[in-house]
Every structure is written in structure tokens, then in C-alpha cells.
mmCIF file of C-alpha atoms in Angstrom:
data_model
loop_
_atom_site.group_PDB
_atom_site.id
_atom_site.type_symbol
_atom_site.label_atom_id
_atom_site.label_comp_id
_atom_site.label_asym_id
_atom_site.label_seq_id
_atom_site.Cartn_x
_atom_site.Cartn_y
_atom_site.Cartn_z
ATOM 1 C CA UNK A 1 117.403 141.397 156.714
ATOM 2 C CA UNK A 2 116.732 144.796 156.959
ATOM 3 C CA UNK A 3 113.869 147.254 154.877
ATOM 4 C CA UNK A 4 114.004 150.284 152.371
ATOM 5 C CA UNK A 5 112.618 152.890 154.395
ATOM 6 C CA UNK A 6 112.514 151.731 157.331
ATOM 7 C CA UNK A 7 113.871 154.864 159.104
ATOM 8 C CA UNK A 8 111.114 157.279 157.882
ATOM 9 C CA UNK A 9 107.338 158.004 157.969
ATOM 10 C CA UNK A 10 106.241 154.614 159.326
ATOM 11 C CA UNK A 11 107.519 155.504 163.151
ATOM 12 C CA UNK A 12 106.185 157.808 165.178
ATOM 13 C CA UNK A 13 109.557 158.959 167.259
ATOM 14 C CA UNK A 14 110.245 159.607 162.947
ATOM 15 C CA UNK A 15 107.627 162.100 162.993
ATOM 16 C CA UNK A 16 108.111 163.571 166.222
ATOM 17 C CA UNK A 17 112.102 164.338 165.449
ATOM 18 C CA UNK A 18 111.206 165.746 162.017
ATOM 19 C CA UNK A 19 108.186 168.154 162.968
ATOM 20 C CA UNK A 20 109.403 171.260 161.925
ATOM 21 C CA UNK A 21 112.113 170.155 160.378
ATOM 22 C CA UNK A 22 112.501 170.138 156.172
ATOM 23 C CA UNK A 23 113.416 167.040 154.915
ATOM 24 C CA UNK A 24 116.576 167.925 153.206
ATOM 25 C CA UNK A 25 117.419 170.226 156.438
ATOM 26 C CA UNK A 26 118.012 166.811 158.196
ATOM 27 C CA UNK A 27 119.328 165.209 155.633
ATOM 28 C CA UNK A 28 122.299 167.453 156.277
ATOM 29 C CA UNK A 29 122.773 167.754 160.460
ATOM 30 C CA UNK A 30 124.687 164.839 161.582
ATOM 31 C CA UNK A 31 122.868 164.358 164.634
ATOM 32 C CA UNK A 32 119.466 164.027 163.064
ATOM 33 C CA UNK A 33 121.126 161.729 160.840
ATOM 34 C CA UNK A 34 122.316 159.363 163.647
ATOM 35 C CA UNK A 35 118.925 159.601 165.738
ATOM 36 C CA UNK A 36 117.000 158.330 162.227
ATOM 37 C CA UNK A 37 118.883 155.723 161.387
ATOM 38 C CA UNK A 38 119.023 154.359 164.153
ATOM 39 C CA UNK A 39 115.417 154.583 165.231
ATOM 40 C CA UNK A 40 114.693 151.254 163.816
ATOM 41 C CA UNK A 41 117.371 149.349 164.162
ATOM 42 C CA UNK A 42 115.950 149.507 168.176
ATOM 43 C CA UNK A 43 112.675 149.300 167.490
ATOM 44 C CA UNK A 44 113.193 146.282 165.230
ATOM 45 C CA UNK A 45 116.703 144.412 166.109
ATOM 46 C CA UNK A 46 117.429 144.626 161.792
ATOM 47 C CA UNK A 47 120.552 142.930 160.900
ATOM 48 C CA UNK A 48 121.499 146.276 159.615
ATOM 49 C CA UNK A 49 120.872 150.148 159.423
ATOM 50 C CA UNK A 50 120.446 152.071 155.836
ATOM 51 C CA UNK A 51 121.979 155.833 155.891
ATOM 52 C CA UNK A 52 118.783 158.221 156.542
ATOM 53 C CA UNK A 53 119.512 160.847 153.383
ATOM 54 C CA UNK A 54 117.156 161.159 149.934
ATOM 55 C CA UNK A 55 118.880 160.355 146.701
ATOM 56 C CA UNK A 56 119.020 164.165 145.716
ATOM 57 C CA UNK A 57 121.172 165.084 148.909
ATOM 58 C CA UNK A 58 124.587 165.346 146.364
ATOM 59 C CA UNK A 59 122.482 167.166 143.816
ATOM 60 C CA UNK A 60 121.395 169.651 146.200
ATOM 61 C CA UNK A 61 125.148 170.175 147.839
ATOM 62 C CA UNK A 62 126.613 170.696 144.541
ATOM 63 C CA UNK A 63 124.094 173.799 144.300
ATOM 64 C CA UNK A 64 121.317 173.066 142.790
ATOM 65 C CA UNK A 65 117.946 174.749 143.124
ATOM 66 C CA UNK A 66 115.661 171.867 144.261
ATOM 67 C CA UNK A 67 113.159 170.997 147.524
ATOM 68 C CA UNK A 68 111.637 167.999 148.562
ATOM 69 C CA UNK A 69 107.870 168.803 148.943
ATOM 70 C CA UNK A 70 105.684 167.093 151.200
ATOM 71 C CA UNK A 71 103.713 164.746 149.310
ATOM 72 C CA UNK A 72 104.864 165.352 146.280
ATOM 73 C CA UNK A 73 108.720 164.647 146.188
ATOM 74 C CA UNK A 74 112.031 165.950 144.951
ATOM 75 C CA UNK A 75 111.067 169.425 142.786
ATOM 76 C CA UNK A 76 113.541 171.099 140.632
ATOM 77 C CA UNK A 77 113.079 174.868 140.463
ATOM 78 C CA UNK A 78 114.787 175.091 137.125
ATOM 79 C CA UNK A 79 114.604 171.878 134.934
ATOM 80 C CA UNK A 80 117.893 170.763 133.137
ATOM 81 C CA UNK A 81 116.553 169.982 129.215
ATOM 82 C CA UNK A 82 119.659 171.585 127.405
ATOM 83 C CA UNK A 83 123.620 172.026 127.262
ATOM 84 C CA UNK A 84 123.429 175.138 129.533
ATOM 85 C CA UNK A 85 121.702 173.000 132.321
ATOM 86 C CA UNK A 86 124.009 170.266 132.118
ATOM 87 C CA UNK A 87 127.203 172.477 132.729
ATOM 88 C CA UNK A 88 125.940 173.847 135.692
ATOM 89 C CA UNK A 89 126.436 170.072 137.185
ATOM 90 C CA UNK A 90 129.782 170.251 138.387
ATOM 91 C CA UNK A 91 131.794 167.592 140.133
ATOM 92 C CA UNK A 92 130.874 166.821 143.899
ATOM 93 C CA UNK A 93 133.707 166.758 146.254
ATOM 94 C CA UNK A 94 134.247 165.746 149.879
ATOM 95 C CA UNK A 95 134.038 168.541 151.200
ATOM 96 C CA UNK A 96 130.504 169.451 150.014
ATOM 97 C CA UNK A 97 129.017 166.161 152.161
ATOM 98 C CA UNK A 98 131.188 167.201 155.381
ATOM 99 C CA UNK A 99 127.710 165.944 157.399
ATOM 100 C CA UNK A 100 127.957 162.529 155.384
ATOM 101 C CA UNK A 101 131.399 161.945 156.581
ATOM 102 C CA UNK A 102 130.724 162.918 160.237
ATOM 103 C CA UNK A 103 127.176 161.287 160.506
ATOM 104 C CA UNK A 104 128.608 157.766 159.334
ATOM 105 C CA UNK A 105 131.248 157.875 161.862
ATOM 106 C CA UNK A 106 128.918 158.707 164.827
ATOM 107 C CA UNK A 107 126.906 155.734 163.570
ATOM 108 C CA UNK A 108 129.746 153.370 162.873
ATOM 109 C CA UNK A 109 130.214 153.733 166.615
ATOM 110 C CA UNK A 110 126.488 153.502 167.554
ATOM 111 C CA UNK A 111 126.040 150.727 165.328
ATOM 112 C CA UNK A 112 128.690 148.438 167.099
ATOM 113 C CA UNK A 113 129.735 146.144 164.223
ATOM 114 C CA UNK A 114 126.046 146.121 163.256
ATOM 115 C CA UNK A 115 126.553 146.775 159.113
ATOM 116 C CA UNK A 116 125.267 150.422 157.541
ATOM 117 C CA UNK A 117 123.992 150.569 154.570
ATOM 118 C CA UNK A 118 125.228 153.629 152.065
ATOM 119 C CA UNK A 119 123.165 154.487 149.851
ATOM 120 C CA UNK A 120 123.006 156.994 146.554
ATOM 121 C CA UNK A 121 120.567 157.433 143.327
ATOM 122 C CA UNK A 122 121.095 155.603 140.080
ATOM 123 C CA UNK A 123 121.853 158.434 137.236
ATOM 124 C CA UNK A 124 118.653 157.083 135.274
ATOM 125 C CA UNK A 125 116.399 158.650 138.385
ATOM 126 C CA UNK A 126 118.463 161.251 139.032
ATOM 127 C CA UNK A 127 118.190 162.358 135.557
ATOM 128 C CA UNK A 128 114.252 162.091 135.522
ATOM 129 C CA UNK A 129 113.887 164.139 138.627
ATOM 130 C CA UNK A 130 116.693 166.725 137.105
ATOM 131 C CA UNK A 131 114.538 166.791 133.716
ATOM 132 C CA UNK A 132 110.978 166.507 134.487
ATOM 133 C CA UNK A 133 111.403 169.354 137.025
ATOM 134 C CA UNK A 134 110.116 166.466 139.633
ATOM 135 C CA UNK A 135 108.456 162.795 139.702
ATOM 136 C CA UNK A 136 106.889 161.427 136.558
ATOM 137 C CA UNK A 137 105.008 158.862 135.877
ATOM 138 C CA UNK A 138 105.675 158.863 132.120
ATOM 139 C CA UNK A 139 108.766 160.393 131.745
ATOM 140 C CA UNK A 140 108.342 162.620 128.835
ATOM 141 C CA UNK A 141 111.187 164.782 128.919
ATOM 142 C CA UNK A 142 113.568 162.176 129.977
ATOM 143 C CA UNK A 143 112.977 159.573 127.062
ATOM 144 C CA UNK A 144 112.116 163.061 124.286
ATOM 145 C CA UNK A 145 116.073 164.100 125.389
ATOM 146 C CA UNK A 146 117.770 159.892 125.471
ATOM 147 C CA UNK A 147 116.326 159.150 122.480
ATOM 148 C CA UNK A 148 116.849 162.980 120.738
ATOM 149 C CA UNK A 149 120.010 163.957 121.958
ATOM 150 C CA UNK A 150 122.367 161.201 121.986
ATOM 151 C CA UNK A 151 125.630 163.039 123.021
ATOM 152 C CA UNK A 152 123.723 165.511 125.453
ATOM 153 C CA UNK A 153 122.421 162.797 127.304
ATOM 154 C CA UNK A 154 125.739 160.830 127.467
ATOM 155 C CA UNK A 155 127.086 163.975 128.882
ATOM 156 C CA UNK A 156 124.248 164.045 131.797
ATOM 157 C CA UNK A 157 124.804 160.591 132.367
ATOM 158 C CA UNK A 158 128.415 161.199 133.274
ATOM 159 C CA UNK A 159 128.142 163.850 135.347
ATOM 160 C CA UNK A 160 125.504 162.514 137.378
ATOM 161 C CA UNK A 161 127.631 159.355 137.563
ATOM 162 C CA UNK A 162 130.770 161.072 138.797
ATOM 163 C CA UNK A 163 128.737 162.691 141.500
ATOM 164 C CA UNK A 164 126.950 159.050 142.281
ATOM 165 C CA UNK A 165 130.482 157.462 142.582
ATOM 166 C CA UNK A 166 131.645 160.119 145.040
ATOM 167 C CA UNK A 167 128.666 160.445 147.017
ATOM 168 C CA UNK A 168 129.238 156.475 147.863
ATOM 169 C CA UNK A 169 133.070 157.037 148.323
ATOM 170 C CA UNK A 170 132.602 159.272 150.777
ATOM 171 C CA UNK A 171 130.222 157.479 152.540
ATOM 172 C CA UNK A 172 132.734 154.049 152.259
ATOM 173 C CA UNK A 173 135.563 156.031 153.602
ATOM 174 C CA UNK A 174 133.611 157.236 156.611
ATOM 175 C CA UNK A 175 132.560 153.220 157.607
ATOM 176 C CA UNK A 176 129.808 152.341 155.447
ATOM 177 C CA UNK A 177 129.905 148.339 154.955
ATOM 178 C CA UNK A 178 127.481 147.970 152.178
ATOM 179 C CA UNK A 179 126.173 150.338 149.193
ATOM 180 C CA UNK A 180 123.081 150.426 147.559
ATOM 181 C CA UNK A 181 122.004 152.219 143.847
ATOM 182 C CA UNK A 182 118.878 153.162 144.040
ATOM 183 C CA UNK A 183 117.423 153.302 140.196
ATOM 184 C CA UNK A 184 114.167 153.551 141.502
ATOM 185 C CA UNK A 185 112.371 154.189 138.159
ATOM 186 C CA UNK A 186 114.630 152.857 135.921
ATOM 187 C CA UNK A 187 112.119 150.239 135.037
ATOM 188 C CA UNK A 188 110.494 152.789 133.228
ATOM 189 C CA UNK A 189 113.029 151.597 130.312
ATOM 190 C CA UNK A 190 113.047 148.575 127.724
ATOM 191 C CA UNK A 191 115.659 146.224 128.519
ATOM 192 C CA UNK A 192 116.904 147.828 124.444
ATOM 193 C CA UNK A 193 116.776 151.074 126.005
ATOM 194 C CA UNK A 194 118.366 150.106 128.964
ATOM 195 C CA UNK A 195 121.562 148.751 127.316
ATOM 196 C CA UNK A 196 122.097 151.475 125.178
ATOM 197 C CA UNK A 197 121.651 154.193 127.504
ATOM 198 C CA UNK A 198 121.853 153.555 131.297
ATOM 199 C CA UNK A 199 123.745 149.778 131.515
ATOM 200 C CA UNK A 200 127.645 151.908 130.141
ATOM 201 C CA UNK A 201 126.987 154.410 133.038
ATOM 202 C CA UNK A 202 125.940 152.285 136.415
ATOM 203 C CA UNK A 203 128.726 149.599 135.059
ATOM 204 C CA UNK A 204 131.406 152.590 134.816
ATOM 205 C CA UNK A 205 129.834 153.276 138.787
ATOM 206 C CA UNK A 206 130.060 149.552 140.215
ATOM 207 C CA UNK A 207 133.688 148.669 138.119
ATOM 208 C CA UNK A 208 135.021 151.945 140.101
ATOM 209 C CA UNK A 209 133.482 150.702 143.875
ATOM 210 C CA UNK A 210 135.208 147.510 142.824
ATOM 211 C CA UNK A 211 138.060 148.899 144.709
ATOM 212 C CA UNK A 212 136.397 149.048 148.373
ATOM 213 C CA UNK A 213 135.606 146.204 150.449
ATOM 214 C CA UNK A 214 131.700 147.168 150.387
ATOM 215 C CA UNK A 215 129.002 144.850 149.036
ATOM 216 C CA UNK A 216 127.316 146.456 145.812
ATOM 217 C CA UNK A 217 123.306 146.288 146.065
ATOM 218 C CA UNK A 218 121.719 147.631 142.867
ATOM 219 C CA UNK A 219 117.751 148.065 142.700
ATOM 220 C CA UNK A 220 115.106 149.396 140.889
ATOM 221 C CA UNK A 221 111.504 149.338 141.029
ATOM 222 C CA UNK A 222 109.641 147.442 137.996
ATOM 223 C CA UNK A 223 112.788 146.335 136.744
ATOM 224 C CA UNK A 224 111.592 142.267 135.764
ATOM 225 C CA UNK A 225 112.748 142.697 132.661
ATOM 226 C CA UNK A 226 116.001 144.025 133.196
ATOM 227 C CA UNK A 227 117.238 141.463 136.170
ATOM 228 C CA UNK A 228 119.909 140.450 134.130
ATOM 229 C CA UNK A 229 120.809 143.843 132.907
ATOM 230 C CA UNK A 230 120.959 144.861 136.073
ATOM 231 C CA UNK A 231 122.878 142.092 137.519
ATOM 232 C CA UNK A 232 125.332 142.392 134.578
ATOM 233 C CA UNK A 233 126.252 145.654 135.458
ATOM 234 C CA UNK A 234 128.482 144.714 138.136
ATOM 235 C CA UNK A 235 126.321 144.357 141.676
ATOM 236 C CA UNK A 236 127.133 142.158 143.651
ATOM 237 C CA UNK A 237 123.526 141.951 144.502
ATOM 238 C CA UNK A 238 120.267 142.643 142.710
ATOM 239 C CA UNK A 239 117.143 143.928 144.529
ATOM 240 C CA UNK A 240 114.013 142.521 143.316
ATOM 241 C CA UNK A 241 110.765 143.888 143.506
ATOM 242 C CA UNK A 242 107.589 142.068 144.600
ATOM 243 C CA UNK A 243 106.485 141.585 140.827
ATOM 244 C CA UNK A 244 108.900 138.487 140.306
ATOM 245 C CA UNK A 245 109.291 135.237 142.437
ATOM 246 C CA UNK A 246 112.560 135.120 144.017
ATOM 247 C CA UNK A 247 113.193 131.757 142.445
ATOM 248 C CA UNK A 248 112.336 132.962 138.463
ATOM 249 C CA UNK A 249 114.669 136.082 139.530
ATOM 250 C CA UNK A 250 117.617 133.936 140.649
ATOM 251 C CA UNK A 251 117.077 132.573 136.732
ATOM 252 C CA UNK A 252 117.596 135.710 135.076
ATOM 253 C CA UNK A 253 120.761 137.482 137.159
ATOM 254 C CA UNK A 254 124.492 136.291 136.567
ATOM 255 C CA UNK A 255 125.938 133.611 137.927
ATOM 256 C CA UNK A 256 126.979 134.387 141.653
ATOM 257 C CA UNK A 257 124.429 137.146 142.205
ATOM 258 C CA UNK A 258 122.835 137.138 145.502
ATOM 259 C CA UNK A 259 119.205 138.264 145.354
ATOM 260 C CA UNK A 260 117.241 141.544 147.680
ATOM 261 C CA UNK A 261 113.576 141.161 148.623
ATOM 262 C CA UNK A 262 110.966 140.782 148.238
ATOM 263 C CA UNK A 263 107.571 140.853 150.019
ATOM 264 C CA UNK A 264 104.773 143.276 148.389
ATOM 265 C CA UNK A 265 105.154 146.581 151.071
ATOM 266 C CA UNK A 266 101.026 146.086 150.826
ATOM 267 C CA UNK A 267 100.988 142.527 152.237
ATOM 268 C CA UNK A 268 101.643 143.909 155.689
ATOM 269 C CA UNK A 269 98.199 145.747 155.736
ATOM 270 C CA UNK A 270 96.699 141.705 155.856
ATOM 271 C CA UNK A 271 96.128 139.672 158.577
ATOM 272 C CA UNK A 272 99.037 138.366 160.266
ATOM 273 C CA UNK A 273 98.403 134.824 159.083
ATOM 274 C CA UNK A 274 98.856 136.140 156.063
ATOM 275 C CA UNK A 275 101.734 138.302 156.019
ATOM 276 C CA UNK A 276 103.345 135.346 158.024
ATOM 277 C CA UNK A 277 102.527 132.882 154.991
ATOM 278 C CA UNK A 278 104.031 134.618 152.714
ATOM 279 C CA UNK A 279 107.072 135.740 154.095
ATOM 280 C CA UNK A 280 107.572 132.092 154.060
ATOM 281 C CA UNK A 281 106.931 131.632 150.980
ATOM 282 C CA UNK A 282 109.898 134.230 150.120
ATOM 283 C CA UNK A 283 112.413 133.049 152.293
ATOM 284 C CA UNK A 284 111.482 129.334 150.554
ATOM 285 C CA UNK A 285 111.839 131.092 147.081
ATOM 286 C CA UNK A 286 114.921 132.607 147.750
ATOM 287 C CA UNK A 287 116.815 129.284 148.710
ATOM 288 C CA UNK A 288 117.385 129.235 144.780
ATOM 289 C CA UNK A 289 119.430 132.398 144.764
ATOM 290 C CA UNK A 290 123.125 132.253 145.623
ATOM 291 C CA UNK A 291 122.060 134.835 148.385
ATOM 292 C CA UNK A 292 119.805 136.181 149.931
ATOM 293 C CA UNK A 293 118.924 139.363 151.873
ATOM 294 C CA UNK A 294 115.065 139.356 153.695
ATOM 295 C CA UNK A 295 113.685 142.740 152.298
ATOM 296 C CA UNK A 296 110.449 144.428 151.068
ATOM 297 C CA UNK A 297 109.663 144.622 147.422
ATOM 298 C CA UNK A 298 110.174 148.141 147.787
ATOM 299 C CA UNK A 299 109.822 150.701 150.381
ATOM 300 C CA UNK A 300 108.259 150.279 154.015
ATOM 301 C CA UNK A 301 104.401 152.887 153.697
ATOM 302 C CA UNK A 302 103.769 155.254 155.505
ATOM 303 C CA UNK A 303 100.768 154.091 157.518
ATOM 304 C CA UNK A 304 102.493 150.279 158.068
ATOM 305 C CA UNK A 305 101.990 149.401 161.151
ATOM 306 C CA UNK A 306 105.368 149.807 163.054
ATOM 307 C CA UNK A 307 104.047 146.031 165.431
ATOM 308 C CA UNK A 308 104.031 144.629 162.004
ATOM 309 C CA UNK A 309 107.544 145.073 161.051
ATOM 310 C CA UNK A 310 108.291 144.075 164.315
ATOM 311 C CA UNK A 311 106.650 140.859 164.019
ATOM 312 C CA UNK A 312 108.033 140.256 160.734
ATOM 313 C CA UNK A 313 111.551 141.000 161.754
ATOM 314 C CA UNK A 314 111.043 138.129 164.551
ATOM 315 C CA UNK A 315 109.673 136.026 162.008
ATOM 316 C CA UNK A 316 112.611 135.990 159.746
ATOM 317 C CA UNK A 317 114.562 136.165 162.084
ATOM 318 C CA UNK A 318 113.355 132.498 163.116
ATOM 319 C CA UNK A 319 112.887 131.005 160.136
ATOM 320 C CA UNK A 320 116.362 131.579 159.243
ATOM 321 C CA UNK A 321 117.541 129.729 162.144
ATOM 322 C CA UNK A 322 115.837 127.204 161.336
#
């Protein structure tokens, strides 16, 4: 088990590291790096650490003009909507992510066999952010450009999926056991959509980390409809979101697809009794899958209680032995 976000805003020693300090500014000085990542994996004893960075990290050392603003998100100073924009993506190389490589190495070493999780964005998100000049809840300009420009959009889509595949290469080289795609708002999609327009892209991604000896995780939030697209793209495993019971998810993914998740990030603002109830009733659910990794339906919030995860870490933790 281990839980999206859970190096981040939930701990206080989080906070306290990252006063004064821009998010993408320690997203890029190894040493912060380490210190995040492995914040909770003390705190909490998780079976394994995910890679402290944000999803626009590559974007940003390729040169791009974007900030993450507090409560707001990734921002993109000058929206990419034509030809002209795309171009300026150019390919990422090693070189750019120096930090990455030296950051996973100092926490291969901290981590002591314990597995870290590598991490990058799924082309679909990246493209939103890249497009809507920031988060969306509608995603205007992304769907007005798939649907309206065919080719440009096939030629975002491959750019942004080169520099996807190398940001996880690099981290792979440098120790990382396990990779995850975050999609995050691919779900915004019909499954239609979805086939035609995303599913050729993150396949071209996962055939390619084939290669490595890394587990593939692939996840997206609202994404019930598109399990099986997801899962057919070539994951090893598919993250699932609190909306669908484990055991109707392990239904709609390929055969031999272990399943992510998923307990709602909002159950751990109940009453223990509660929160212990229905982790339960998620670890019982996911007996049907092939797999299964403890996790949260999506990321850990900001104001959980950091005693909570605790508790729930111990609880899985437990019930697993048994």
C-alpha cells in the first residue's frame, strides 16, 4: 500500500520544508526531493515511496513559460492552441532532469530496498493544462482543438508523449521500481473519444516501458467508463477511483490486470469506525482483482489528518496478514 499524495500538504514537517520555497523550485533541488519523499514513508511505514515532483516538472525543463500557483495549480503564461505553440515543444533529454537522476539515487539508497514510485503526466492532462492556459473543469479548448484539428492534435499528442516516455526513463535508469501515468482528467473523455484520440498515444508510452523491469500503474480520475480502455493500453495495473467497487472494476480491465485503490480521500474525515469499515470493505472487494495495491481513490487532502493515515496504514497493514 502506499497513497497519491502522500508526501505533500497533509504533513506538517511538508509545510515547514516548503515555506518559502515555490513549488516547482523544489521540485528541482535534489535534496528537497529526498527529504519529501521520504517524509511519509517514516511517518507512516508505506510499503513504498512515490517521487515528490508535479506532472509539469518535464514541461517546465524543456522551457516552457508556466508556474504552479498556490491554490490554483499549474498556469501556462502563453497557451499552446496552434501549430506555432506546438513546435516550441521540443524533445526532453537527460540532461534537462539532471535533479531527477540524482534525487532517485539518493533515495534508492535511503529507501533500502523499500520500492519508489516514478511518476509522470498522461499527454491527455498535460495537453489540457498546455491548452486551457491552466485547470479546467470543462475543457473547452482541449476538446474545440481534438475534435477540430485532427492532425494538430496528433502532433501534440506525440510530443507530449515523447517527453512522458523520457521523463519515466530517466527516472527508471536512476532506480525507480515502479511507474505511474497520471491522466488525472482524462475521464473528462467518452470511452469513443478516448479510443480515437488518447488510447494510440499512452499505448505507444507503456509498449516502449515494456523494455524495463518496472511495474506500469496507469490512473485517472473519473475514468469508470474507460477501465478497460485504460487497462488495454498496456498497464500492468489500473488505478481506480472511489466511484467504482473494486470487484465491478476487476470486471471491466483485461485479463491479468492488477487493480489501484480505492477508498474515497473524504472517508478519512469520518469517525474511525467508519473509515476502519470501509477500508475493509475494499481490501474484501479487491480479492476479485488479480492484484491488488491498498490506495486512496485519489489523492491524500490537504487538511487529512496525518493520525489518520497512520491508523489506516496499520490497519491494512493487518488485515493483509491476515
Amino acid at each position: 500500500m502506499w497513497f497519491m499524495r502522500q508526501a505533500g500538504r497533509s504533513l506538517p514537517e511538508y509545510r515547514r520544508v516548503r515555506a518559502d520555497v515555490p513549488m516547482l523550485e523544489a521540485c528541482a533541488r535534489p535534496d528537497m526531493i529526498v527529504e519529501i519523499t521520504m517524509q511519509p514513508v517514516r511517518r507512516y511505514d508505506v510499503d513504498a515511496a512515490i517521487y515528490f515532483s508535479d506532472i509539469v516538472v518535464p514541461l517546465k525543463a524543456i522551457g516552457l513559460d508556466l508556474d504552479i500557483k498556490s491554490g490554483v495549480g499549474p498556469v501556462v503564461a502563453d497557451p499552446i492552441r496552434d501549430a506555432g505553440g506546438i513546435a516550441r515543444l521540443r524533445e526532453l533529454e537527460p540532461g534537462d532532469v539532471g535533479y531527477v537522476t540524482e534525487a532517485v539515487g539518493g533515495l534508492v539508497e535511503e529507501l533500502k530496498g523499500r520500492p519508489l514510485v516514478g511518476f509522470a503526466g498522461g499527454p491527455f492532462t498535460l495537453a489540457s493544462y498546455l491548452i486551457e492556459g491552466g485547470p479546467s473543469k470543462n475543457h473547452e479548448h482541449t476538446k474545440a482543438l481534438m475534435y477540430g484539428e485532427p492532425k494538430l492534435w496528433d502532433d501534440l499528442m506525440r510530443r507530449l508523449s515523447a517527453i512522458t516516455l523520457e521523463f519515466l526513463k530517466v527516472q527508471i535508469a536512476a532506480g525507480a521500481s515502479a511507474v505511474q501515468l497520471f491522466d488525472s482528467w482524462v475521464g473528462a473523455l467518452s470511452a469513443e473519444d478516448y479510443r480515437a484520440s488518447v488510447l494510440p498515444h499512452t499505448s505507444w508510452i507503456f509498449e516502449r516501458l515494456a523494455e524495463f523491469d518496472a511495474p506500469r500503474i496507469h490512473f485517472g480520475v473519473g475514468t469508470g467508463e474507460l477501465l478497460g480502455l485504460l487497462s488495454e493500453a498496456g498497464a500492468d495495473v489500473v488505478g481506480v477511483d472511489w466511484r467504482v467497487p473494486l470487484d465491478s472494476a476487476a470486471q471491466r480491465v483485461q485479463p491479468g490486470t492488477a487493480l489501484q485503490g480505492n477508498l474515497d480521500p473524504a472517508a478519512l474525515f469520518a469517525p474511525w469506525d467508519v473509515v476502519a469499515e470501509r477500508t475493509r470493505d475494499v481490501l474484501n472487494r479487491g480479492r476479485a482483482a488479480e492484484g491488488h495495491i491498498f490506495n486512496l481513490g485519489h489523492g491524500v487532502l490537504p487538511t487529512t489528518d496525518p493520525d489518520t493515515l497512520a491508523r489506516l496504514t496499520e490497519l491494512v497493514h493487518e488485515e493483509s496478514e491476515r
